[in-house]
CSV table of C-alpha atoms and ligand atoms in Angstrom, one decimal:
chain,number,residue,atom,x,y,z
A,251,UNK,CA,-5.7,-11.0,17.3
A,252,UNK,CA,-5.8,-14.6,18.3
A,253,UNK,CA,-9.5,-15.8,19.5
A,254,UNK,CA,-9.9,-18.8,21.5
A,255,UNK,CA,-12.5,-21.2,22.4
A,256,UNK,CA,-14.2,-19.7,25.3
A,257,UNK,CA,-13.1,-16.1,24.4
A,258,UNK,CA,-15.7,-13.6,24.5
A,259,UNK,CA,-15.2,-12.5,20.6
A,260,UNK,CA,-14.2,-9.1,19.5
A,261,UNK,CA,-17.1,-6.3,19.0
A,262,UNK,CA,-17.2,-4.3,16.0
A,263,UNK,CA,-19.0,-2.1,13.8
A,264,UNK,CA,-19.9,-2.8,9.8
A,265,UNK,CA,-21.5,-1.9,7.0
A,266,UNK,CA,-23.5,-5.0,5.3
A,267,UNK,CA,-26.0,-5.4,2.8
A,268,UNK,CA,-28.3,-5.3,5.4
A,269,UNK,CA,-27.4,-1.5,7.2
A,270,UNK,CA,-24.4,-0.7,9.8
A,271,UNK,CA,-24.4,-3.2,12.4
A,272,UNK,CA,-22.6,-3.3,15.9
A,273,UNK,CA,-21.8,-7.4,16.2
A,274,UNK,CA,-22.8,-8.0,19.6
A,275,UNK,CA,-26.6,-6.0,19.3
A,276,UNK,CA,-27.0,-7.8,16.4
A,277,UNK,CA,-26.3,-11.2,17.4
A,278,UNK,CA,-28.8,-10.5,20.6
A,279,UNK,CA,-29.5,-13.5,22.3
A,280,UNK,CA,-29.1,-16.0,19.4
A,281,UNK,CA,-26.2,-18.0,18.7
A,282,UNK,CA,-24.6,-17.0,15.2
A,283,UNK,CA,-22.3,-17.7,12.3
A,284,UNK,CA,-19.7,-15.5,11.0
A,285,UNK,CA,-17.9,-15.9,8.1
A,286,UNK,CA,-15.4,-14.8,5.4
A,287,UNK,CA,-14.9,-15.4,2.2
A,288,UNK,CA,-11.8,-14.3,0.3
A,289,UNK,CA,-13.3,-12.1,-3.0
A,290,UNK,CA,-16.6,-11.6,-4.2
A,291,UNK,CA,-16.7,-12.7,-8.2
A,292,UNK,CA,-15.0,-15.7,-7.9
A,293,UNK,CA,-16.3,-19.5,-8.2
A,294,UNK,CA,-16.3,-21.5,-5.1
A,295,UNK,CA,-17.1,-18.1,-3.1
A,296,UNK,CA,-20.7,-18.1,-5.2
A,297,UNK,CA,-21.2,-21.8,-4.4
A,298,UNK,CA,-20.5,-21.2,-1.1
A,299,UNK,CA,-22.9,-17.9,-0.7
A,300,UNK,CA,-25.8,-19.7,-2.4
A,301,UNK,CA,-25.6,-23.2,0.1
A,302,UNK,CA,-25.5,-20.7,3.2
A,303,UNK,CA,-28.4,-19.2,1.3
A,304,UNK,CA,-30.3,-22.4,0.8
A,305,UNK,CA,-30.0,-23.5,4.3
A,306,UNK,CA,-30.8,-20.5,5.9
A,307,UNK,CA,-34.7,-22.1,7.5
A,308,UNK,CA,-32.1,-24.7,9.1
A,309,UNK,CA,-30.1,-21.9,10.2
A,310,UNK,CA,-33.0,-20.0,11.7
A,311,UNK,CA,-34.6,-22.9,13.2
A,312,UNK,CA,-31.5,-23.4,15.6
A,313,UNK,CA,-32.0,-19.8,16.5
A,314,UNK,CA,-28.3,-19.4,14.7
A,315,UNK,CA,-28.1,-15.7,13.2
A,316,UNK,CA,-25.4,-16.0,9.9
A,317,UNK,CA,-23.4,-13.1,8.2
A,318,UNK,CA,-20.4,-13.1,5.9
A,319,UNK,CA,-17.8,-11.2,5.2
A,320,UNK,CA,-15.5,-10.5,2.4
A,321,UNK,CA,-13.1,-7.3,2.4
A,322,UNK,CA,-14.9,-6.4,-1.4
A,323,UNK,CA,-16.8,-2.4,-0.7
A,324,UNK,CA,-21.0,-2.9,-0.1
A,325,UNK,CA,-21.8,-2.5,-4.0
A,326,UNK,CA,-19.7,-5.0,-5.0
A,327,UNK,CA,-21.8,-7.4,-2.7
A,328,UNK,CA,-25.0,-6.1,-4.6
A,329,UNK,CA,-24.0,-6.6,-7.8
A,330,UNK,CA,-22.9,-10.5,-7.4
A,331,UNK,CA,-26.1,-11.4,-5.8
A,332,UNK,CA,-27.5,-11.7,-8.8
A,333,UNK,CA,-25.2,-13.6,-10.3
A,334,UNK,CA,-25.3,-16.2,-6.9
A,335,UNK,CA,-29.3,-16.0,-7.9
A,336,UNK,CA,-28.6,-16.6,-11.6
A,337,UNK,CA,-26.2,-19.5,-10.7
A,338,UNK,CA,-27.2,-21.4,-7.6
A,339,UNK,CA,-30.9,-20.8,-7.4
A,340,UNK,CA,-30.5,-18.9,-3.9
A,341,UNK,CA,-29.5,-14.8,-3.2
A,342,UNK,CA,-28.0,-14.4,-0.2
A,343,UNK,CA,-30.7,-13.6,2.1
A,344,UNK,CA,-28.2,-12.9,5.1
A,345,UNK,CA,-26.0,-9.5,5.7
A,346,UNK,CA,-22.9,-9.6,4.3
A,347,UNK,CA,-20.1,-7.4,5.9
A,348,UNK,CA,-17.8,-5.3,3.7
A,349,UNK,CA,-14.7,-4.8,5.0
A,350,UNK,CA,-12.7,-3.1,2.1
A,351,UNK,CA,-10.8,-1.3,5.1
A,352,UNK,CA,-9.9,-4.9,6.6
A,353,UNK,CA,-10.7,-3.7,10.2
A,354,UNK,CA,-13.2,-6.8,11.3
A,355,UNK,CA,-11.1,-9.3,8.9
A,356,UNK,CA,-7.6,-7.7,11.4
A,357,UNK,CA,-9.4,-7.8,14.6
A,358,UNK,CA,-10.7,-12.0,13.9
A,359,UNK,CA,-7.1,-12.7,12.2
A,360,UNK,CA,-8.9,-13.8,9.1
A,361,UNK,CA,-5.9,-12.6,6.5
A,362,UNK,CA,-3.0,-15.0,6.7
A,363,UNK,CA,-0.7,-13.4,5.1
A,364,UNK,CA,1.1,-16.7,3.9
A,365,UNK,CA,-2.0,-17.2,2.1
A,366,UNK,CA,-2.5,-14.1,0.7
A,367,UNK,CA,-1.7,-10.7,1.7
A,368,UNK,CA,-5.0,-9.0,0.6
A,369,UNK,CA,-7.4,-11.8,1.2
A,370,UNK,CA,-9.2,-13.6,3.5
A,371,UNK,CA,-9.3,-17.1,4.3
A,372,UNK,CA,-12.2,-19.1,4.7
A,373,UNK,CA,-12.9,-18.7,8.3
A,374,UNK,CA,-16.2,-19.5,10.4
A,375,UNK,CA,-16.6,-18.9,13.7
A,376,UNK,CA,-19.6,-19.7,15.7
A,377,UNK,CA,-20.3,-18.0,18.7
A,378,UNK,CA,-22.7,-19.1,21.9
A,379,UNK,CA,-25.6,-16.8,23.3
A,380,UNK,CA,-22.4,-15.8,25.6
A,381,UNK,CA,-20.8,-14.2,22.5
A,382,UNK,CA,-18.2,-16.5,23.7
A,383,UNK,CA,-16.3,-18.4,20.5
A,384,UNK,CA,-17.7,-22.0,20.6
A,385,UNK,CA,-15.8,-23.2,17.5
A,386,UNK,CA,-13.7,-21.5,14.9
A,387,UNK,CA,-12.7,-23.1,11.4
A,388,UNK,CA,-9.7,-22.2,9.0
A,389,UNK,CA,-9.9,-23.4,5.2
A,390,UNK,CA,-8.3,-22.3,2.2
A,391,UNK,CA,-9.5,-20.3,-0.3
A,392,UNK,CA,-9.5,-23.5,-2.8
A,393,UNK,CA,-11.7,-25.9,-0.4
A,394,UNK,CA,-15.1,-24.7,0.0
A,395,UNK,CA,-16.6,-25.5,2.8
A,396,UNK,CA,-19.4,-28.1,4.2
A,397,UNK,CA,-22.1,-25.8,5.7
A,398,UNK,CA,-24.0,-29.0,6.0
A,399,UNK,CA,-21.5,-29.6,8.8
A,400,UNK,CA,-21.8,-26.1,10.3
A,401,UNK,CA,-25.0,-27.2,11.0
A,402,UNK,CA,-24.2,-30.5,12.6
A,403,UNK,CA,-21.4,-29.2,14.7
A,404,UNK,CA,-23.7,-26.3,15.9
A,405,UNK,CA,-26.4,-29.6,16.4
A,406,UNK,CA,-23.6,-30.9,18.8
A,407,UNK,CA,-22.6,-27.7,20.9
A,408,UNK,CA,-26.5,-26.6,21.3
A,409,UNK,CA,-27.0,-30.3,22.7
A,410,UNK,CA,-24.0,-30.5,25.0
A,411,UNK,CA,-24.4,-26.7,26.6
A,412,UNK,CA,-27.3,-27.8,28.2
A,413,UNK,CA,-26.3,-31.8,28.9
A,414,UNK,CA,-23.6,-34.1,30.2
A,415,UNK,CA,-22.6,-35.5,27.1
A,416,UNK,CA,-20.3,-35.3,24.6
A,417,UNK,CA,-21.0,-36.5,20.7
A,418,UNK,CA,-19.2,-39.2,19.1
A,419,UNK,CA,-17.2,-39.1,15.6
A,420,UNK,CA,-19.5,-38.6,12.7
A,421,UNK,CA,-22.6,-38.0,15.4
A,422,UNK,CA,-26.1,-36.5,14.0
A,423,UNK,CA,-28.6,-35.4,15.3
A,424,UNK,CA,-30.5,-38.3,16.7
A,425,UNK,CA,-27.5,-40.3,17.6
A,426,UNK,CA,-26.5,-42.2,20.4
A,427,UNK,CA,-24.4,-39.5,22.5
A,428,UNK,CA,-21.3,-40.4,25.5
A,429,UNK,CA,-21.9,-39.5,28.8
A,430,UNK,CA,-19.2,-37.1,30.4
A,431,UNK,CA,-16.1,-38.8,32.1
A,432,UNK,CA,-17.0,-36.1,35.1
A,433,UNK,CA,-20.2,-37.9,35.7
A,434,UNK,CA,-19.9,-40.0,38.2
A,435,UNK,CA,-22.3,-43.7,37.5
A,436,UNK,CA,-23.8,-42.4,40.2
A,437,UNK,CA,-24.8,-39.1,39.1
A,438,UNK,CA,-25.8,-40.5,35.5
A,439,UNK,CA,-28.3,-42.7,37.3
A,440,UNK,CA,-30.3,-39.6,37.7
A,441,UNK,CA,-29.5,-37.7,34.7
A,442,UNK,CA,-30.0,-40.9,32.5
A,443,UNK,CA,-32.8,-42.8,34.6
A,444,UNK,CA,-33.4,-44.8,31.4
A,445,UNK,CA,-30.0,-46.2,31.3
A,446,UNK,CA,-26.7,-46.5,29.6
A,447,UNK,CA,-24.2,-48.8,27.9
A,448,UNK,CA,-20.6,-49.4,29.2
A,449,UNK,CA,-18.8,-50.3,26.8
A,450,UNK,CA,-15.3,-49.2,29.2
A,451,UNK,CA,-15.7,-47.8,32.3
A,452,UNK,CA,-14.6,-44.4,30.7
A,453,UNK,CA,-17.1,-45.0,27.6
A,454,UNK,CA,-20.8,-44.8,28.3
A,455,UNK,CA,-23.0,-44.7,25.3
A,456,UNK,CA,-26.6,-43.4,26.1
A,457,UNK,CA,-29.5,-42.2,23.9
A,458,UNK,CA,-29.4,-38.7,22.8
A,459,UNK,CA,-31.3,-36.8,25.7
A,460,UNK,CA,-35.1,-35.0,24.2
A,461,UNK,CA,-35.0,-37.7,21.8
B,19,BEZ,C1,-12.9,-18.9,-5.2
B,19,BEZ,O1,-13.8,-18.6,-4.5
B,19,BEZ,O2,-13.1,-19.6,-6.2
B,19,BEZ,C2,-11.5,-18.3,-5.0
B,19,BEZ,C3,-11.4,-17.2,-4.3
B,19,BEZ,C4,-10.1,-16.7,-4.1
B,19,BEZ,C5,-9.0,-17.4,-4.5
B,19,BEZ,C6,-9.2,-18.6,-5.2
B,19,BEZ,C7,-10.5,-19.1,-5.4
């Protein structure tokens, strides 16, 4: 199944290492993370398990709830937490789903079979309080991937949901942030009382609003 920005995303239930889960309950009214990996055992999966593990207070502060996925049975996730412990200095300390039948990594489209026919890619998906899909990532299974990024991206959708702007290339948190084309000067004179920069008439650079 292909999910789209702005789809509400599929509900399932799954076992994790955490208990049986039904997606939507359990994401409640925080924004989360969900992601698959394609094996348990293998060497940029544990790399990858042990950053999400290390920044987990930086997921929690955004209110972001984060599980993974892999389509390995439940006591094959047990068993390589230790070794994720051993080797990065972090266990997971986030459910991850096993999906040995493939039913949640079918319903998200997360085995390509060009790829691989028996395992996942390196999807995320990050969905809004709305369970609606806010961004979704594809990598291969030989690129790990920057959760330092995650984080920023999710920095950028939490800050435009609730304000006219957009975020420019390479934007952080504390950046200067563009005013929407489909505000009006007028209008930004009283969302941005403080000012703005026009650099084109199209390109309005203002400070990052709660900054
Ligand atoms: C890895 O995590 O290192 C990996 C997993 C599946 C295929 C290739 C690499």
């Amino acid at each position: 199944m292909t999910i789209r920005l702005g789809d509400v995303v599929p509900d399932f239930d799954a076992e994790t290492t955490e208990g049986p889960i039904r997606f939507h309950e359990w994401l409640g009214d925080s924004w989360g993370v969900l992601f698959s990996h394609p094996k348990n055992f293998t060497p940029v999966c544990t790399t990858e398990l042990g950053q999400v593990a290390r920044l987990k207070p930086e997921f929690d502060r955004r209110n972001v709830k984060v599980i993974g996925l892999s389509v390995d049975p439940l006591d094959a996730h047990a068993k390589w937490s230790d070794d994720i412990a051993e080797t990065q200095g972090y266990a997971p300390n986030f459910p991850l789903i096993a999906d040995p039948e493939r039913k949640v990594s079918d319903l998200y489209d997360m085995i390509h079979p060009n790829a691989s026919d028996t395992l996942t890619v390196r999807s995320v998906f990050v969905v809004g309080p709305d369970k609606k899909l806010k961004l979704s990532l594809t990598y291969p299974a030989s690129a790990g991937r920057n959760f330092d990024e995650i984080l920023r991206v999710i920095d950028s959708l939490q800050l435009t949901a609730t304000h006219a702007v957009a975020t420019p290339a390479n934007w952080k948190d504390g950046d200067d942030v563009i005013i929407v084309p489909s505000v009006s000067d007028e209008a930004a004179k009283e969302k941005f009382p403080q000012g703005w920069k026009t650099l084109k008439p199209y390109l309005r650079i203002v400070a990052q609003p709660g900054k």
